[in-house]
XYZ file of N, CA and C in Angstrom:
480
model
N 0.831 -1.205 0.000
C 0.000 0.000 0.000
C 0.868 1.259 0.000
N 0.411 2.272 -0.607
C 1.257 3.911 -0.661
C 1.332 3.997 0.890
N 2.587 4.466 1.290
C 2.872 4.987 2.090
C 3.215 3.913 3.256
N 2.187 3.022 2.908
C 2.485 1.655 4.005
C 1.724 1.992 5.198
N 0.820 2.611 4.841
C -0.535 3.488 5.820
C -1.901 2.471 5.071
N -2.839 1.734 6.645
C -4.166 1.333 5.427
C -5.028 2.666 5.492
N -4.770 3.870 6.041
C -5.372 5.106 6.316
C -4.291 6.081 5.105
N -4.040 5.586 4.302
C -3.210 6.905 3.292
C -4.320 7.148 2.316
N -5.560 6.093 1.850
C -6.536 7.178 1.257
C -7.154 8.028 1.868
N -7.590 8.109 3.328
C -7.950 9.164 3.742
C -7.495 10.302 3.881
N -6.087 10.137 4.227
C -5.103 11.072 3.932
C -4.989 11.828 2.428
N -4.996 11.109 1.532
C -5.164 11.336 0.289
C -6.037 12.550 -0.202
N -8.117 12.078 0.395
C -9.033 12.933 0.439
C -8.695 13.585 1.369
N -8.550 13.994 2.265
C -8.640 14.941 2.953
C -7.551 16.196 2.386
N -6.092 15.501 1.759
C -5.580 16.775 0.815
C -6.108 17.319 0.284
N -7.019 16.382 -1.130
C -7.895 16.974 -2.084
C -8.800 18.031 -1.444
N -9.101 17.891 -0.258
C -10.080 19.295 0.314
C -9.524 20.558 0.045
N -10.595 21.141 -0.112
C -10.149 22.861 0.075
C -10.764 23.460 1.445
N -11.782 22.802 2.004
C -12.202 23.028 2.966
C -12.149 23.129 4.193
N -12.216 24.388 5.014
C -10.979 24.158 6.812
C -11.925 23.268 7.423
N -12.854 22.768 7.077
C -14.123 21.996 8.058
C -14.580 20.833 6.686
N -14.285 19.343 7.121
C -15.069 18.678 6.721
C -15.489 17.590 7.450
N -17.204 17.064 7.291
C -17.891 16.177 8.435
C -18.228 14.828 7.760
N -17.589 13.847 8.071
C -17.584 12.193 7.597
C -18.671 11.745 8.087
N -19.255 10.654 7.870
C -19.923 9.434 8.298
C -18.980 8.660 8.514
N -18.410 7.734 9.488
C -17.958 6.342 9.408
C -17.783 5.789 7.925
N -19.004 5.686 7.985
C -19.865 4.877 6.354
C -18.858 5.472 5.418
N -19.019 7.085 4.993
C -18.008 7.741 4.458
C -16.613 7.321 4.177
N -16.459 7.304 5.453
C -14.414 7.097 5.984
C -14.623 5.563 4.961
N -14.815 4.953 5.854
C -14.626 3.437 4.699
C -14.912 3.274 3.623
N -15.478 4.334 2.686
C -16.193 4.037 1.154
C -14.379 5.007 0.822
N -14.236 6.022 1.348
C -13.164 6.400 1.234
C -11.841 5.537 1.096
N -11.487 4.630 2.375
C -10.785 3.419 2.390
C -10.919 2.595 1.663
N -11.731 1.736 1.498
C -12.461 1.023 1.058
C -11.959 -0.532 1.527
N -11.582 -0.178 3.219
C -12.139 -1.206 4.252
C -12.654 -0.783 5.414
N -12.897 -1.846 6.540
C -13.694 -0.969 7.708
C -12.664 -0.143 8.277
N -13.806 0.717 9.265
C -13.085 1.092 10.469
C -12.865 0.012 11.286
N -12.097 -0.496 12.285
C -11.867 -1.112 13.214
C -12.968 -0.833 14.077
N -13.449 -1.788 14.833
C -14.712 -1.733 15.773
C -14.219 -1.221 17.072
N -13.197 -0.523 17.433
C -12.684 0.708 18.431
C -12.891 1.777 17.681
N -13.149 2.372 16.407
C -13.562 3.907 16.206
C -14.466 3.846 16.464
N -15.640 2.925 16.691
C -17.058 3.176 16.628
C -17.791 3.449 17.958
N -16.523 2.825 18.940
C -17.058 2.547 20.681
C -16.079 3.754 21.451
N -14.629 4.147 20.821
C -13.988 4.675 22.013
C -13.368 6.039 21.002
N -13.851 6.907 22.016
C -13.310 8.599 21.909
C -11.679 8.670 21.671
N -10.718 7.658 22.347
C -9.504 7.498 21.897
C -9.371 7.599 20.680
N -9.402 6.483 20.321
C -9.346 6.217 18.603
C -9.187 7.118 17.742
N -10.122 8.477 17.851
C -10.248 9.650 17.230
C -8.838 10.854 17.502
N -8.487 10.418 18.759
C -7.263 11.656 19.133
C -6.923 12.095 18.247
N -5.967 13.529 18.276
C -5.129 14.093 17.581
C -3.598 13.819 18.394
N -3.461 12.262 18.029
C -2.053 12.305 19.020
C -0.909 11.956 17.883
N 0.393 12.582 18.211
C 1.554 12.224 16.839
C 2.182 11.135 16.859
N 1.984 10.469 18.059
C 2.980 9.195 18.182
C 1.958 8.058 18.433
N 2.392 6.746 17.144
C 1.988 5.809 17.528
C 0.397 5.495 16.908
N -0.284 6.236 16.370
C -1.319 6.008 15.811
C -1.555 6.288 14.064
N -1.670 5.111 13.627
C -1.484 5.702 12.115
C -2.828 6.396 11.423
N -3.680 6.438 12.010
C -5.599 6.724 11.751
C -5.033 8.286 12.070
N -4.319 8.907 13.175
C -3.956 10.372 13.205
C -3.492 10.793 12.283
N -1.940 10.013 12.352
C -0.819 10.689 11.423
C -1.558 10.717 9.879
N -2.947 9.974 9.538
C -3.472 10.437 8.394
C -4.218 11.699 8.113
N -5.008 12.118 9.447
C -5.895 13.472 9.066
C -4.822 14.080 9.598
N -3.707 14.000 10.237
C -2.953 15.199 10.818
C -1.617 15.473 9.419
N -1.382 14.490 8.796
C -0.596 14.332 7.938
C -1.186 15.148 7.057
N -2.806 15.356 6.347
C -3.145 16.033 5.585
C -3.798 18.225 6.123
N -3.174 17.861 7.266
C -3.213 19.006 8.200
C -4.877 19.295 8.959
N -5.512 18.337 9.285
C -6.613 18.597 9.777
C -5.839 18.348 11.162
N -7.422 18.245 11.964
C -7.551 17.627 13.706
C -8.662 17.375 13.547
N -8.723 16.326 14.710
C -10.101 16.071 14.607
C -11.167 16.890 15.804
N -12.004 17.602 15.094
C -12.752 18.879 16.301
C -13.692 18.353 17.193
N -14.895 17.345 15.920
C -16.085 17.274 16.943
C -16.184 15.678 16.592
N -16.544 15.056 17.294
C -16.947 13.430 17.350
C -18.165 13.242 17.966
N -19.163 12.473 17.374
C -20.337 11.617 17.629
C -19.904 10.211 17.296
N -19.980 10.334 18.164
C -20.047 8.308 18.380
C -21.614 7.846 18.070
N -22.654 8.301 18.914
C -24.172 8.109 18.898
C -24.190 7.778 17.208
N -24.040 8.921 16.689
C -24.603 9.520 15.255
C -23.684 8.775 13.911
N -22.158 8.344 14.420
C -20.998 7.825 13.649
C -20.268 8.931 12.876
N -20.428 9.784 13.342
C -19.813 11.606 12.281
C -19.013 12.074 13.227
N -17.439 12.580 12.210
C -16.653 13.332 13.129
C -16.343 14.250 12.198
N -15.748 15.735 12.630
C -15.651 16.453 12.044
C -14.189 16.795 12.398
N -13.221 16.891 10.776
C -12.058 17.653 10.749
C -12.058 18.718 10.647
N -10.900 19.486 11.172
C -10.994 20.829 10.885
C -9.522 21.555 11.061
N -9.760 21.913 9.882
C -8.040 22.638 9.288
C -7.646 23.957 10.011
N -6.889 23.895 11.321
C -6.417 24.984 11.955
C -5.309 25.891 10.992
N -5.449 27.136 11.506
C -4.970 28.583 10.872
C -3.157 28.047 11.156
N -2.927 28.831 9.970
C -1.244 28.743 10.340
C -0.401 29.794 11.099
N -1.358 30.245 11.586
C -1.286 31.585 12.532
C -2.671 31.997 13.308
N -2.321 32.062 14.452
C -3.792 32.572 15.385
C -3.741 33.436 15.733
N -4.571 34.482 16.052
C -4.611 35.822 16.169
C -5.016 36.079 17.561
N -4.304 36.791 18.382
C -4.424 36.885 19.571
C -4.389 38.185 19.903
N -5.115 38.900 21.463
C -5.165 40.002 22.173
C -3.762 40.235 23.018
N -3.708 41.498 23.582
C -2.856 41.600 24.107
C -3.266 42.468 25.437
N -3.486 42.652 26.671
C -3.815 43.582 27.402
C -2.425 43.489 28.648
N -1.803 44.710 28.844
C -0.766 45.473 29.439
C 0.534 44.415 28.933
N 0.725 43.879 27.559
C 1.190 43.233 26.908
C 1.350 41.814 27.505
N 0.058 41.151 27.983
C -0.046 40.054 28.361
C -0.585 39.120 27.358
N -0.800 38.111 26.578
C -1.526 37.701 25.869
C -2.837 37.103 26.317
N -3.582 36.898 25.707
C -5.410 36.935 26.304
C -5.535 35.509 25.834
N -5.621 34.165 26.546
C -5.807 33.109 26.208
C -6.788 32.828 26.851
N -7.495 32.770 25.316
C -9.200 32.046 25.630
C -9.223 30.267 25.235
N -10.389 29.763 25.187
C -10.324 28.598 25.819
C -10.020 27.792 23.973
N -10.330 28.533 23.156
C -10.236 27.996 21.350
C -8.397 28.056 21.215
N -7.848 29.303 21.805
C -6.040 29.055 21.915
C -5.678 28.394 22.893
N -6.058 28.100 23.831
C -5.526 26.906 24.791
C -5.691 25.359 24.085
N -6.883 25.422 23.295
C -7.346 24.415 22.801
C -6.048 23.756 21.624
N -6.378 24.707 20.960
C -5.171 24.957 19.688
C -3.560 24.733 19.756
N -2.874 25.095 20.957
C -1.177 25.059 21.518
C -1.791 23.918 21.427
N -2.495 23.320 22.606
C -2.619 21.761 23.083
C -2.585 20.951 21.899
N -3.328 21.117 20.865
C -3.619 20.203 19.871
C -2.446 20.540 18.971
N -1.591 21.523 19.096
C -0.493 21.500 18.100
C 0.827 20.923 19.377
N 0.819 20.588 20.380
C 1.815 20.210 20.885
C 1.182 18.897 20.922
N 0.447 17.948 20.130
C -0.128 17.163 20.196
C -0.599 16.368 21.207
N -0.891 16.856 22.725
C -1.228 16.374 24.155
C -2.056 16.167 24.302
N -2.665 15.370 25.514
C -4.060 15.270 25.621
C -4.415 16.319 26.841
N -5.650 16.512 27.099
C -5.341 17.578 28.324
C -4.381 17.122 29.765
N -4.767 15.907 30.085
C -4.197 15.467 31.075
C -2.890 15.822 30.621
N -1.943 15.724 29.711
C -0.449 16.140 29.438
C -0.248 17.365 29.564
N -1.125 17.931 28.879
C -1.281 19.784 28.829
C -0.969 20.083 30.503
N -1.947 19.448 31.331
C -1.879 19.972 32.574
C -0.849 19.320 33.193
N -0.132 18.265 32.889
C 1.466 17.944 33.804
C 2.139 19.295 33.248
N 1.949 19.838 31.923
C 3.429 20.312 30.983
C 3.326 21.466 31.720
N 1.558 21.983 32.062
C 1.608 23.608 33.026
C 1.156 23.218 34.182
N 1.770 22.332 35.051
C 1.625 22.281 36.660
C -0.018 22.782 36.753
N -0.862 22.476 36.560
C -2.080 22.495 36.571
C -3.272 21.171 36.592
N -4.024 21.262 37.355
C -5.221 19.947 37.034
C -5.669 19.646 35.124
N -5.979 18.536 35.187
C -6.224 18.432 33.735
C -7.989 19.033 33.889
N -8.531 19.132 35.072
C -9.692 20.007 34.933
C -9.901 21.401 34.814
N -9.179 21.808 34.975
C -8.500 23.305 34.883
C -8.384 23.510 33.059
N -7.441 22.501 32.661
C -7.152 22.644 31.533
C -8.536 22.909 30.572
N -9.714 22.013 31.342
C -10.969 21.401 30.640
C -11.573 22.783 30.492
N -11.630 23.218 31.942
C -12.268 24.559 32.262
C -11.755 25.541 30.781
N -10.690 25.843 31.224
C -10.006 26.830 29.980
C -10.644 26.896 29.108
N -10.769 25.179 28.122
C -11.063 25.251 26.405
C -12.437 25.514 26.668
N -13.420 25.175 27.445
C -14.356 25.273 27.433
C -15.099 26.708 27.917
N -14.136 27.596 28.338
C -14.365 28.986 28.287
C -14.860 29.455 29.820
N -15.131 28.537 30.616
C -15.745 27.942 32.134
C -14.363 29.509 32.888
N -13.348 29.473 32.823
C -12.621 30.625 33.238
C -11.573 30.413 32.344
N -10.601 31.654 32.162
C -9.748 32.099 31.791
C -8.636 32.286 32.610
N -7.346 31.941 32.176
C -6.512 31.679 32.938
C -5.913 33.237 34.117
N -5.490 33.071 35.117
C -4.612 33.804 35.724
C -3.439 35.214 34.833
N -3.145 36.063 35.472
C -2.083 36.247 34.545
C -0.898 35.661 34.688
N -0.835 35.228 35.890
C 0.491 34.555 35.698
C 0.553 33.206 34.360
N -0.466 32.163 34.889
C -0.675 30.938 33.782
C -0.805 31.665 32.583
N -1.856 32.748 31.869
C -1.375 33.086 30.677
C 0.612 33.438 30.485
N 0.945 34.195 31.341
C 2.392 34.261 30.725
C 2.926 33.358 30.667
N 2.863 31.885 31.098
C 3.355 30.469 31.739
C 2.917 30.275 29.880
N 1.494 30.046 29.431
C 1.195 29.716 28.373
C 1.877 30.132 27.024
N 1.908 31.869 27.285
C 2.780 32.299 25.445
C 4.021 31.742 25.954
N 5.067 31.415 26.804
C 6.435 30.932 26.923
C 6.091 28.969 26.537
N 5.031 28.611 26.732
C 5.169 27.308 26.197
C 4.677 26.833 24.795
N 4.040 28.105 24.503
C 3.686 28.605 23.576
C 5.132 28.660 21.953
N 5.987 29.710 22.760
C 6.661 30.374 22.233
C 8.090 28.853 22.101
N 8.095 28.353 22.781
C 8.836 27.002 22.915
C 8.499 25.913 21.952
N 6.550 25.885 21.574
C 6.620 24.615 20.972
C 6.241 25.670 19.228
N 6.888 26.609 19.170
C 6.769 27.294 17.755
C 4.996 27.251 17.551
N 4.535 27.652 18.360
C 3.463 27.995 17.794
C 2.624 29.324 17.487
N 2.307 29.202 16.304
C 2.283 30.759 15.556
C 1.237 31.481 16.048
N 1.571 32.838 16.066
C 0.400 33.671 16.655
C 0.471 35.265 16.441
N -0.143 35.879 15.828
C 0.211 37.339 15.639
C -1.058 38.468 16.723
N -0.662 39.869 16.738
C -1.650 40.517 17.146
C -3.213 40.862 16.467
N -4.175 40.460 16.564
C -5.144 41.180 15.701
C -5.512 42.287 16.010
């Protein structure tokens, strides 16, 4: 097989996109493949990660530069979605303003899960949860903690 991936046609379509958002069926993914999913995409939220090591079902939508955003398991639909090659961020008394979509974003480009996110910033991985989910906004200290881990794992960001 190309690449020596059984996930390199998906990889494949998902290049061909032009689109920063596209939403599969299961059904989809495998007419795409054109074998199954394994009967762990269908039962476990794992499966879906955006993790870089060790999973070749990632390194295919991440290889074609998606992540994966939203997952239904119930329904069998997940949705990719092609992050900016630059994020646009606030600045107040030149602090950066990290809301819970750029916490979300470092995390998913340092490829972690939250629980990692929160060893990497001495923080609960519920904390972390809180963040993406907009529940509070970090400290100023943890935002400055954030653009320096930020600024470490090259991840792009300008003023808007």
């Amino acid at each position: 097989m190309k690449g020596g991936s059984k996930y390199q046609p998906l990889q494949t379509f998902l290049q061909g996109s032009d689109r920063t958002q596209v939403t599969l069926t299961f059904d989809e993914i495998e007419a795409v493949m054109g074998i199954p999913l394994p009967a762990s995409a269908r039962t476990q939220r794992a499966w879906w990660s955006n993790r870089s090591k060790g999973a070749l079902q990632a390194a295919a939508w991440m290889g074609a530069g998606y992540l994966v955003k939203e997952l239904d398991l119930a329904r069998e639909q997940v949705t990719f979605h092609k992050p900016p090659e630059v994020y646009k961020v606030r600045r107040v008394d030149d602090v950066v303003q990290w809301n819970g979509e750029l916490i979300r974003a470092l995390r998913l480009h340092m490829g972690l899960t939250q629980s990692a996110m929160a060893r990497e910033l001495g923080v609960r991985q519920q904390t972390v949860s809180e963040w993406e989910k907009g529940v509070y906004v970090p400290t100023k200290a943890s935002a400055k903690y954030l653009t320096l881990v930020a600024e470490k794992a090259n991840f792009k960001y300008e003023e808007s």
